[in-house]
Coordinates of C-alpha atoms in Angstrom, one line a residue:
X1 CA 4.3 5.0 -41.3
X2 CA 4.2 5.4 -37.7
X3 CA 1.9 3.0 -35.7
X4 CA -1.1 5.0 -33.8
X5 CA -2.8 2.4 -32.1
X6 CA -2.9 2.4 -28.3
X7 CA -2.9 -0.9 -27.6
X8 CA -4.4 -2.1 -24.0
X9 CA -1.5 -3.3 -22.6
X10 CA 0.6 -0.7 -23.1
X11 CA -2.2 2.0 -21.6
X12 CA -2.4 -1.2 -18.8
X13 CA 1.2 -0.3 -18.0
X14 CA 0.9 3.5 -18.1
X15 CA -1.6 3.5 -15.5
X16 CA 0.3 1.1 -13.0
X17 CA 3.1 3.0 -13.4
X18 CA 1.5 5.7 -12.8
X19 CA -0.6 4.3 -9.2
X20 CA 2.7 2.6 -8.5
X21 CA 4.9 5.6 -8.8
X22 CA 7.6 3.3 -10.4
X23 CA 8.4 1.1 -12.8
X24 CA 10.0 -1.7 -10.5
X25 CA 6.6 -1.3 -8.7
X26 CA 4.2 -1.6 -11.0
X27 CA 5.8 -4.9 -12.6
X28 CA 4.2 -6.7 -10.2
X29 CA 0.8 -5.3 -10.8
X30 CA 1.1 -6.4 -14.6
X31 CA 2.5 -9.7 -13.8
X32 CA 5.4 -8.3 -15.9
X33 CA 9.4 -8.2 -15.4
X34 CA 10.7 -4.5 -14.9
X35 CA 12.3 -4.4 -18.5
X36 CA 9.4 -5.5 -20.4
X37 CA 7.0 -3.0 -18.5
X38 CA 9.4 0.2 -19.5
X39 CA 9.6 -2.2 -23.2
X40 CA 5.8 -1.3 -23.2
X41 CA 5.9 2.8 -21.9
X42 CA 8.3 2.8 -24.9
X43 CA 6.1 1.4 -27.5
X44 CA 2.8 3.7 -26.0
X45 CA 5.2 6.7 -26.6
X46 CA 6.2 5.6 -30.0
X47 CA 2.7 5.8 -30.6
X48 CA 1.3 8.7 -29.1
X49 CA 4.5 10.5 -30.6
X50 CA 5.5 12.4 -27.8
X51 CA 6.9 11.8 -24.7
X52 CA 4.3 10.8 -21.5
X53 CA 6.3 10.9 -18.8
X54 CA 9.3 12.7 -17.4
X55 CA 12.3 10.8 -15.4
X56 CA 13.3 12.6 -12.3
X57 CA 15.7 11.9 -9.7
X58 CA 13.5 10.2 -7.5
X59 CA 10.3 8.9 -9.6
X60 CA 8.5 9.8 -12.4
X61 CA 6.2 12.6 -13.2
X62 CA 3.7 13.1 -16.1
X63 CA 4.1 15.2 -18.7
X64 CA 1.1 17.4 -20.0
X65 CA 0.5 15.1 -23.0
X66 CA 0.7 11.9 -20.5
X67 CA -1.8 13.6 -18.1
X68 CA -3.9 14.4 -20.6
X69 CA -3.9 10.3 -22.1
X70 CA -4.0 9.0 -18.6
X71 CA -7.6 10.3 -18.6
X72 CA -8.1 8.4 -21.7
X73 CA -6.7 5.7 -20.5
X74 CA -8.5 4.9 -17.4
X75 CA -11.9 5.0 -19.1
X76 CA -10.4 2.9 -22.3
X77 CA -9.7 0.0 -19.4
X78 CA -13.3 0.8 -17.7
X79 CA -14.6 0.2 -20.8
X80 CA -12.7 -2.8 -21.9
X81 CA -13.8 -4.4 -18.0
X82 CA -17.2 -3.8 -18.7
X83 CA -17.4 -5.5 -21.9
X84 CA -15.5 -8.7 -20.7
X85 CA -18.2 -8.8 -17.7
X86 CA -21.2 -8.4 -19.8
X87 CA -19.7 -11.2 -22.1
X88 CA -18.8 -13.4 -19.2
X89 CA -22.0 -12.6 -17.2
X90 CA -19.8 -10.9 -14.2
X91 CA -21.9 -9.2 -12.9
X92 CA -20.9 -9.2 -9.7
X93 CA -23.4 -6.6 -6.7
X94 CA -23.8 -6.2 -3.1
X95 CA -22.0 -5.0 -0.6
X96 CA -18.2 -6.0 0.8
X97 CA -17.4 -4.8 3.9
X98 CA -13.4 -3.9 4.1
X99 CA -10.8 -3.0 6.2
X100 CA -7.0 -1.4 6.3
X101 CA -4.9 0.4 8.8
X102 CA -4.0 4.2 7.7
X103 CA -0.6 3.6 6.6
X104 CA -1.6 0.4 4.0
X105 CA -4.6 2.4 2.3
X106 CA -3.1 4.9 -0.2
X107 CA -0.1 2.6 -0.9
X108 CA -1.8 -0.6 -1.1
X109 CA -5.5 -0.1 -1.3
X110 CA -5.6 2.2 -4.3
X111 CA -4.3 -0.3 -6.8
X112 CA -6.5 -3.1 -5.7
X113 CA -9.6 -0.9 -5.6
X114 CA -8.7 0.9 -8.9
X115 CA -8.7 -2.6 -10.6
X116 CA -11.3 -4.5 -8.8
X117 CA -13.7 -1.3 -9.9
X118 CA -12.7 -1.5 -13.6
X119 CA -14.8 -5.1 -13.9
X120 CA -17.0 -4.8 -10.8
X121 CA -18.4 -1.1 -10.7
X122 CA -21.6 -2.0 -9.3
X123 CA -20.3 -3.3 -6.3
X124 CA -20.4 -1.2 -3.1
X125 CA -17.5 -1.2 -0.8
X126 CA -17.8 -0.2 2.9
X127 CA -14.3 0.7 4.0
X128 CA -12.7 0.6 7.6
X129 CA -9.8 2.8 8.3
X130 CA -8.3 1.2 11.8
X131 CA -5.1 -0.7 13.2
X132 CA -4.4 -4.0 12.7
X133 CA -5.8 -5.0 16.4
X134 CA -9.0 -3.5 15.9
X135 CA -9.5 -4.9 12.6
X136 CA -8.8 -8.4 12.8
X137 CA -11.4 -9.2 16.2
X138 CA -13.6 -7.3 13.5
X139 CA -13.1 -9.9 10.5
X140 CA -13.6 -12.5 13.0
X141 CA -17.2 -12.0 14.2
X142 CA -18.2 -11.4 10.9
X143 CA -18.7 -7.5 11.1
X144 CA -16.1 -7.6 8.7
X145 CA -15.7 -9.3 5.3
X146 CA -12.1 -9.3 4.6
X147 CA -9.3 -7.1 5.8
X148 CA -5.5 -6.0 5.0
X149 CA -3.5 -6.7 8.1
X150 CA -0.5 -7.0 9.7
X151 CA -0.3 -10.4 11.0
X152 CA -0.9 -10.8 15.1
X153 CA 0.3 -14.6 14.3
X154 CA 2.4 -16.7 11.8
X155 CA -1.3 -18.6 10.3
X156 CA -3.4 -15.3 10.3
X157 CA -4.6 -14.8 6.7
X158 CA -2.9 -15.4 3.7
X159 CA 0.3 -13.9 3.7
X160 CA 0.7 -11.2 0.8
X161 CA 4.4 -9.5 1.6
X162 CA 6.8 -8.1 4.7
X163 CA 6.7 -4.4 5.1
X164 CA 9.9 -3.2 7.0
X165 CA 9.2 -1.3 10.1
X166 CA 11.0 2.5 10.4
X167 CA 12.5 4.6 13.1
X168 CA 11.4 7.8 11.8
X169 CA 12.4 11.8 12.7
X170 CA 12.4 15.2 12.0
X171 CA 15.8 16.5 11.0
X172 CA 15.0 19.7 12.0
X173 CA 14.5 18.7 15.7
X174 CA 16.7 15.6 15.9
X175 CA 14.7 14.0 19.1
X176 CA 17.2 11.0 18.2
X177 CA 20.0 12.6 20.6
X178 CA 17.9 13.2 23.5
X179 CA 18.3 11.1 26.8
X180 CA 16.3 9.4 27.3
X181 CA 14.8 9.4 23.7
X182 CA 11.4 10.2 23.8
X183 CA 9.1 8.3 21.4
X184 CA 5.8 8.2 20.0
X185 CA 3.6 5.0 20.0
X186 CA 0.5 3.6 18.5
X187 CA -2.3 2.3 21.3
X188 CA -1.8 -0.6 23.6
X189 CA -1.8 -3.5 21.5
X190 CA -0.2 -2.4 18.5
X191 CA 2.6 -4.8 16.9
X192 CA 4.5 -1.8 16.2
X193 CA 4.2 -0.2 19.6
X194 CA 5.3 -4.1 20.7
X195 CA 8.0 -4.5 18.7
X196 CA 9.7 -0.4 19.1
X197 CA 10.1 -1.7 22.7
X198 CA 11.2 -4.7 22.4
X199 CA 14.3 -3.1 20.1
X200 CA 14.9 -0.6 22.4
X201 CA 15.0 -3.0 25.9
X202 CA 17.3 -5.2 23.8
X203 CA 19.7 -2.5 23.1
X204 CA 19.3 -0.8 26.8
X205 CA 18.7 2.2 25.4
X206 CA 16.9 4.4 27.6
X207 CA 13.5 6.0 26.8
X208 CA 10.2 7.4 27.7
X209 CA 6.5 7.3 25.9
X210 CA 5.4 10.7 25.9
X211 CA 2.7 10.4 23.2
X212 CA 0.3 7.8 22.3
X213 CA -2.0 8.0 19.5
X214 CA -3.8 5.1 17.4
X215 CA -4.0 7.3 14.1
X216 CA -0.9 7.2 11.6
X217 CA -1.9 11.6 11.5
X218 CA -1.1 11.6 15.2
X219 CA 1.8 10.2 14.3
X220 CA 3.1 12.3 12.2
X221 CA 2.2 15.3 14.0
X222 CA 4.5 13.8 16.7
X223 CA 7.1 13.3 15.3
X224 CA 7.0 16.5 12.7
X225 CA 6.9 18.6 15.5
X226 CA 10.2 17.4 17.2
X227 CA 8.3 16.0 20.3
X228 CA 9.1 12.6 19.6
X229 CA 10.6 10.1 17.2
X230 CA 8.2 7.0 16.4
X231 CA 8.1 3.5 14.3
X232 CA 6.5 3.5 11.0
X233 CA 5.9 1.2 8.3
X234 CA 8.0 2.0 5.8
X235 CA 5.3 3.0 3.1
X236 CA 3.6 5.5 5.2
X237 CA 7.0 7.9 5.7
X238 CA 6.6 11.2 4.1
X239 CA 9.3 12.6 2.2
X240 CA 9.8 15.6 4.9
X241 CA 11.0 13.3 7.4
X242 CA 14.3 11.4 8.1
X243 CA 14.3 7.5 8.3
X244 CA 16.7 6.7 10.8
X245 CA 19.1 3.8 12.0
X246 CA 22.5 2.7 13.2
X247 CA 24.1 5.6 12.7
X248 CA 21.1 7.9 14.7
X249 CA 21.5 4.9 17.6
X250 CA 18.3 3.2 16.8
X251 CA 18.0 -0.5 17.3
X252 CA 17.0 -2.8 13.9
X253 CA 13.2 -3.1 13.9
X254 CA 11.8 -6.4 12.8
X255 CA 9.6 -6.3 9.5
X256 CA 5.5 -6.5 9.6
X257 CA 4.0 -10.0 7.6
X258 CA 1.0 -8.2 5.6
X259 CA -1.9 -10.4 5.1
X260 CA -5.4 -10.8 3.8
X261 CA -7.9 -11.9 5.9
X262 CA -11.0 -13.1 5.6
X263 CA -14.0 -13.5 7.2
X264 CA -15.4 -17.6 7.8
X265 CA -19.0 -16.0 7.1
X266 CA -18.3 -14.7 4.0
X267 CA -16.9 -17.6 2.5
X268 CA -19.6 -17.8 -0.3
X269 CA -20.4 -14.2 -0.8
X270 CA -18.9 -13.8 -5.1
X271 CA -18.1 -10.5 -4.3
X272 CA -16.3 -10.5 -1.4
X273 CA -14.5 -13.5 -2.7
X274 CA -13.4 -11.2 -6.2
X275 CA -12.1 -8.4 -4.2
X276 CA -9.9 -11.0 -1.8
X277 CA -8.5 -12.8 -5.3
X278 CA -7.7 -9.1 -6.5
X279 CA -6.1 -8.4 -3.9
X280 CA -3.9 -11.8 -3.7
X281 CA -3.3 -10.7 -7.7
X282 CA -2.2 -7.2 -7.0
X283 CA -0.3 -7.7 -3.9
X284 CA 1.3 -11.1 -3.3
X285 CA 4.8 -10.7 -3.6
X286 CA 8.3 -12.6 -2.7
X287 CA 10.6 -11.7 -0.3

């Protein structure tokens, strides 16, 4: 007889694939290898005897019957957090005041605050949305608790993973060839801005800023709109526009070290303390 059962780990790998958008990604989330993490979709859809998700091309998609259990699911591991807090007296409150840049939030937030929220509901989180050099003076006089950041300096924070910096363009427009190329950069400050240069001085390649903007939107409005080409983190590149390189003659672009930093003030605060160990949990990663 066929096995009905939805066991938790196997809905606890559904739903990271599904945040993730991969299976290679969401390994990591699970503290599981790759293999054992499709092992476990395999065994779900054994049990819910039908197929939950659909493999494209590029990643995967959910099938009625899979969006349909994902509901499920989520409120199956809400559940299963509350109950471990209220047997283990976790019950955390308060207030944690956070911060990310734009381009880090939906990639790298949303997993950490999905989980963090399925054993601590009933704390509130203030969040942020700024650049890295706003944020970080920020975590340092205490008006922030803890922040995602790229790092200003090798001992800022705890280091969590390198995200590769992009050239970025429209294909439609290809800025790329123009002379001198025209580019689009973040505010005064930025490591990103810093760094663009930097490549593009080294490689004597001639160019001229002729849009600034300290949103990751303004960015992409730039650069969608043929007026420029611009450095992105990696993550934050939507699929309508063209990473470029080499071949485009772009220079190499160093990558960003993401960290988690924390505020000396709220050292003792539980809460802020849970969300920063989620985070180190979710996100640490080699390489």
């Amino acid at each position: 007889m066929q096995a009905t059962d939805l066991q938790l780990d196997w809905l606890r790998c559904f739903v990271a694939v599904i945040d993730a958008g991969s299976l290679s990604a969401a390994a990591p989330l699970v503290h599981r290898s790759q293999s054992a993490v499709s092992m476990q979709i395999r065994k779900l859809e054994q049990a819910a005897g039908r197929a939950l998700l659909d493999r494209g091309p590029r990643h995967l998609v959910l099938t009625p019957s899979g969006a349909e259990l994902l509901l499920h699911a989520r409120r199956m591991l809400e559940l299963h957090g509350e109950a471990l807090a209220a047997l283990h007296g976790e019950r955390l409150g308060g207030l944690v005041k956070l911060g990310v840049p734009d381009d880090y939030a939906a990639r790298y937030l949303t997993p950490v605050l999905r989980s963090f929220a399925l054993r601590h509901g009933a704390v509130e989180i203030s969040l942020t949305c700024e650049q890295s050099t706003a944020l970080i003076p920020k975590v340092q006089r205490g008006e922030l608790d803890l922040a995602l950041v790229s790092r200003d300096r090798p001992q800022r924070g705890t280091l969590l993973f390198n995200e590769p910096l992009v050239w970025v363009g429209a294909a439609a427009h290809e800025a790329w060839r123009r002379d001198p190329l025209p580019i689009a950069v973040y505010e005064a400050g930025s490591l990103a801005r810093r760094d663009a240069l930097a490549a593009l001085a080294a490689r004597r390649r001639r160019h001229r800023i002729v849009y600034n903007s300290s949103s990751l939107a303004g960015q992409l409005a730039a650069v969608d709109s043929g007026l420029a080409v611009a450095v992105l983190t990696q993550c934050s590149v939507p699929p309508g526009l063209q990473i470029l390189g080499e071949a485009h003659g772009l220079p190499p672009l160093p990558a960003m070290q993401v960290a988690a930093y924390r505020s000396k003030a709220a050292r003792d605060a539980p809460a802020v303390d849970a969300l920063y160990q989620q985070m180190l949990r979710t996100l640490t990663r080699g390489g």
